[in-house]
mmCIF file of C-alpha atoms in Angstrom:
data_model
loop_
_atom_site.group_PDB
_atom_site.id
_atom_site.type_symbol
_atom_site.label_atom_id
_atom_site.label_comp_id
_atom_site.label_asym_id
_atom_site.label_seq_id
_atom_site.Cartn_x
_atom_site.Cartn_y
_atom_site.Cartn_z
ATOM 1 C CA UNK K 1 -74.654 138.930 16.792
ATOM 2 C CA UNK K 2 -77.729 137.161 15.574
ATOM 3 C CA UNK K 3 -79.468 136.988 19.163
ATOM 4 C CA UNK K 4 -79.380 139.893 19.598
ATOM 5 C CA UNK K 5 -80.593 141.391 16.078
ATOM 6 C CA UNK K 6 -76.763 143.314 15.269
ATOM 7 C CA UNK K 7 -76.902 141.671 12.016
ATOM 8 C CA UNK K 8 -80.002 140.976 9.839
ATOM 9 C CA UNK K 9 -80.530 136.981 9.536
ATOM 10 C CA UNK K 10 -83.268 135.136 8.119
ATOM 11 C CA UNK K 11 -85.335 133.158 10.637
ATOM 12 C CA UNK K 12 -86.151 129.671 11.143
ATOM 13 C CA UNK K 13 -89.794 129.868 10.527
ATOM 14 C CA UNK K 14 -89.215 132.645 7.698
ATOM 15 C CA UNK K 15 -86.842 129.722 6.053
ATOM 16 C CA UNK K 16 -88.994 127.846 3.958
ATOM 17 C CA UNK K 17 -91.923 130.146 4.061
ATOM 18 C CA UNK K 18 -92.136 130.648 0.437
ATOM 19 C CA UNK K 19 -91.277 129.251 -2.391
ATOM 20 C CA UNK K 20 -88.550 132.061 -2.860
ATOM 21 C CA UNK K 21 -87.394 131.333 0.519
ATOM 22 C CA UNK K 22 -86.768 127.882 0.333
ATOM 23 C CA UNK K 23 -84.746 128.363 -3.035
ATOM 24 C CA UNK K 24 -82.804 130.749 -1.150
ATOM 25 C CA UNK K 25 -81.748 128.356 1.714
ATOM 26 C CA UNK K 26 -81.167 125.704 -0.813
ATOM 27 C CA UNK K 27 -79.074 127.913 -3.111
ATOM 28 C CA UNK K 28 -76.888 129.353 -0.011
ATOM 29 C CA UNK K 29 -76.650 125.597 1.501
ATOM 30 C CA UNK K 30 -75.156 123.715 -2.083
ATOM 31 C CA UNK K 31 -72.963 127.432 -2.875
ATOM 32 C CA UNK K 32 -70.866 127.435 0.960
ATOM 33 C CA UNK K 33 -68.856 124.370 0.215
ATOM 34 C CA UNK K 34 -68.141 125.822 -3.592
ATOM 35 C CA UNK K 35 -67.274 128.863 -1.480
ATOM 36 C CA UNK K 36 -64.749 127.728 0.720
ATOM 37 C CA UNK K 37 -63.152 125.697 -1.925
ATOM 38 C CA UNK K 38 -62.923 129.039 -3.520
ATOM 39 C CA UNK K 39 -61.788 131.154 -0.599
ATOM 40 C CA UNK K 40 -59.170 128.087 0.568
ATOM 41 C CA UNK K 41 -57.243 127.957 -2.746
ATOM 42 C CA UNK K 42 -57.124 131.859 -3.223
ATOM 43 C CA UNK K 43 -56.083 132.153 0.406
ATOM 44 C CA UNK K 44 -53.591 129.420 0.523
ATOM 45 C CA UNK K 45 -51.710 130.928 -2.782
ATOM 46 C CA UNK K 46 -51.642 134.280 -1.233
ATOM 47 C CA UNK K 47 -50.143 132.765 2.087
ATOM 48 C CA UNK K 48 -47.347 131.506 -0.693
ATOM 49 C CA UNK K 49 -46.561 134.786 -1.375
ATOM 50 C CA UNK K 50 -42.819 134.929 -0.482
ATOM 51 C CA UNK K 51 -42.798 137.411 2.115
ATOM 52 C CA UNK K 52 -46.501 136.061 3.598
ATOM 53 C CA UNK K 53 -45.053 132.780 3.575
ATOM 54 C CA UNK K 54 -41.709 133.825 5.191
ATOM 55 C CA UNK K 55 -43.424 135.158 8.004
ATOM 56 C CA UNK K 56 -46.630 134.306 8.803
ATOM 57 C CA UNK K 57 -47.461 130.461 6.758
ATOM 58 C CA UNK K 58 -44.284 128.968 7.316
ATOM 59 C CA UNK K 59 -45.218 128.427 10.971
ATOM 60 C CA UNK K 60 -47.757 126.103 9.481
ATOM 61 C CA UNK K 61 -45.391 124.113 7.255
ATOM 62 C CA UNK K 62 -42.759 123.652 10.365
ATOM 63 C CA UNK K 63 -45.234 121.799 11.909
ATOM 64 C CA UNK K 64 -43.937 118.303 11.857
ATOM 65 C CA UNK K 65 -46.450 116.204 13.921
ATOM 66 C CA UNK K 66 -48.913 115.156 11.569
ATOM 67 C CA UNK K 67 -52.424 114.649 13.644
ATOM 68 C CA UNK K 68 -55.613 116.000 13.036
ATOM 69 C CA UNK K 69 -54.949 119.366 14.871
ATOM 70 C CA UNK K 70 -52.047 120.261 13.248
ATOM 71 C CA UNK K 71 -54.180 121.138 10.269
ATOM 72 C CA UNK K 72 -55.290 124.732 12.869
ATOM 73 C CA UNK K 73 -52.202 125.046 13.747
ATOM 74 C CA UNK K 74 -50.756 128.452 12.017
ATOM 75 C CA UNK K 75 -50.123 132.126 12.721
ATOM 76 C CA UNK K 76 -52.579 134.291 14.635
ATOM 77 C CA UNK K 77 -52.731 136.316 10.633
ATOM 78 C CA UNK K 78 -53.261 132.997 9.365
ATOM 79 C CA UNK K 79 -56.387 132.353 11.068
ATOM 80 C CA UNK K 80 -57.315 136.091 9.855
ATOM 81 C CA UNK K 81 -57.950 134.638 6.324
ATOM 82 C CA UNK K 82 -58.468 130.962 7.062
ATOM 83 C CA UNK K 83 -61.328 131.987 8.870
ATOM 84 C CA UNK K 84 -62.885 134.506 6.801
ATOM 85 C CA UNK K 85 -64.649 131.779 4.441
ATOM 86 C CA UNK K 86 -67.673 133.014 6.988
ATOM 87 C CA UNK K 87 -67.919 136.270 5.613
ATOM 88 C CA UNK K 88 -70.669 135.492 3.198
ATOM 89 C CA UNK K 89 -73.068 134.944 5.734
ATOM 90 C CA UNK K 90 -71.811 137.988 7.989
ATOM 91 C CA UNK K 91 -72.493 140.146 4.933
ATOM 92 C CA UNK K 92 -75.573 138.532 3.228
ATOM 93 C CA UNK K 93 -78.549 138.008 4.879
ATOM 94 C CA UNK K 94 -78.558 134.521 5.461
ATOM 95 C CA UNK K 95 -79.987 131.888 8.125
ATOM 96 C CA UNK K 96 -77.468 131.382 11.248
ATOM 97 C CA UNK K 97 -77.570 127.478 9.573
ATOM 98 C CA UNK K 98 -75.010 128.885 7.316
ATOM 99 C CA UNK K 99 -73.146 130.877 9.023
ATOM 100 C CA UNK K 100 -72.416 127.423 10.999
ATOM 101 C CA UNK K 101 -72.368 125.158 7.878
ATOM 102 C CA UNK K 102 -69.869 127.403 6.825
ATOM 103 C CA UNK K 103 -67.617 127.549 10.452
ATOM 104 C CA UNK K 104 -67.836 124.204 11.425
ATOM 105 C CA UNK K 105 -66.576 122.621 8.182
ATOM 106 C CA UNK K 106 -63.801 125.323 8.306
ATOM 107 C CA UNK K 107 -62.726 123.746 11.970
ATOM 108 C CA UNK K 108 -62.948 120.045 11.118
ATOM 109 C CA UNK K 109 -61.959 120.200 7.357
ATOM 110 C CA UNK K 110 -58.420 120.637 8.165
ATOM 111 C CA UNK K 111 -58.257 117.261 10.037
ATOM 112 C CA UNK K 112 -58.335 115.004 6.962
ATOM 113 C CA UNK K 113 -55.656 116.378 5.546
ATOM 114 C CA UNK K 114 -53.268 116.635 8.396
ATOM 115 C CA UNK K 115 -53.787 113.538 9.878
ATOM 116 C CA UNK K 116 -51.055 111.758 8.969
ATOM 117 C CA UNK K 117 -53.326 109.520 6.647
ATOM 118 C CA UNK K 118 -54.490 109.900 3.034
ATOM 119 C CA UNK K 119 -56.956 107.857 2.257
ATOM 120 C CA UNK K 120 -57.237 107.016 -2.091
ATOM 121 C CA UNK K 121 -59.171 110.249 -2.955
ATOM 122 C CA UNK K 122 -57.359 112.030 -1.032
ATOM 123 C CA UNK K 123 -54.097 111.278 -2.964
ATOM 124 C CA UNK K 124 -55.246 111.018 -6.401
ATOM 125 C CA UNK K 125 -58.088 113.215 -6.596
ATOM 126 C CA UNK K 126 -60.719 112.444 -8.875
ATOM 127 C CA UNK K 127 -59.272 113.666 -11.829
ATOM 128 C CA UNK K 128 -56.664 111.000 -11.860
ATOM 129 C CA UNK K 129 -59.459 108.208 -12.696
ATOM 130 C CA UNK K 130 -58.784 106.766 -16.340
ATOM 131 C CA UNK K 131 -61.119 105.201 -18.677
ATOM 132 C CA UNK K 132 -59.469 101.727 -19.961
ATOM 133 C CA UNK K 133 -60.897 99.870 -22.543
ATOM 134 C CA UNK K 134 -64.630 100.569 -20.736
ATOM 135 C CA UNK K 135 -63.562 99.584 -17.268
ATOM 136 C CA UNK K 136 -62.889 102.357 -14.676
ATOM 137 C CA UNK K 137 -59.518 101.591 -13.290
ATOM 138 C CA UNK K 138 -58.057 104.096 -10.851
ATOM 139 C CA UNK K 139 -53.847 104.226 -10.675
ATOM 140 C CA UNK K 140 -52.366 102.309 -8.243
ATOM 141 C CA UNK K 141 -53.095 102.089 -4.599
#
């Protein structure tokens, strides 16, 4: 779509041309991960939605082998809204860098948390860090 000019894009050497340009690149870069945080919760509840869930997401949650590719492993609709987190940089006009920033997290995100292993963050999340007596001390491992 890029290559061959179907949708507008900014290019490489037009990147960092200006001072405008280069804010632009870095404001796009640090706001796709906020982005797909965003666009993962929102689409996740809606795929809880009883009759979404019934039908399309529960395909995902039968899925009882717990390896890294069981995290892409859902219904065809599914990937529909999984995979729309890329939509920002189909619609803005943005450098190819993050229309792939964007689409390759959204393929190898889901193999941390399928794998079968949580490592600590994973589990407790950062908001489960107390402060005791002046000493950082996360719960239990």
């Amino acid at each position: 779509m890029y290559s061959n000019n179907y949708l507008p894009f900014v290019r490489d050497e037009d990147a960092f041309a200006t001072p405008g340009s280069c804010v632009h690149m870095v404001f796009w870069t640090v706001a796709t991960p906020v982005w797909r945080e965003f666009h993962f919760y929102w689409a996740h509840r809606l795929l809880h939605v009883r009759v979404l869930y019934k039908y399309i997401h529960s395909l995902h949650h039968r899925n009882v082998d717990p390896e890294p590719f069981s995290g892409l492993a859902m219904h065809p609709v599914e990937h529909l809204y999984y995979f729309a987190t890329v939509a920002p940089a189909l619609y803005f006009t943005l450098s190819p860098f993050h229309f792939l920033w964007n689409g390759i997290h959204a393929v190898i995100s889901p193999a941390a948390g399928h794998s079968g292993w949580e490592d600590h963050w994973q589990r407790c999340g950062f908001t489960r860090v107390k402060l005791r007596t002046t000493i950082l001390v996360t719960d239990s491992l």
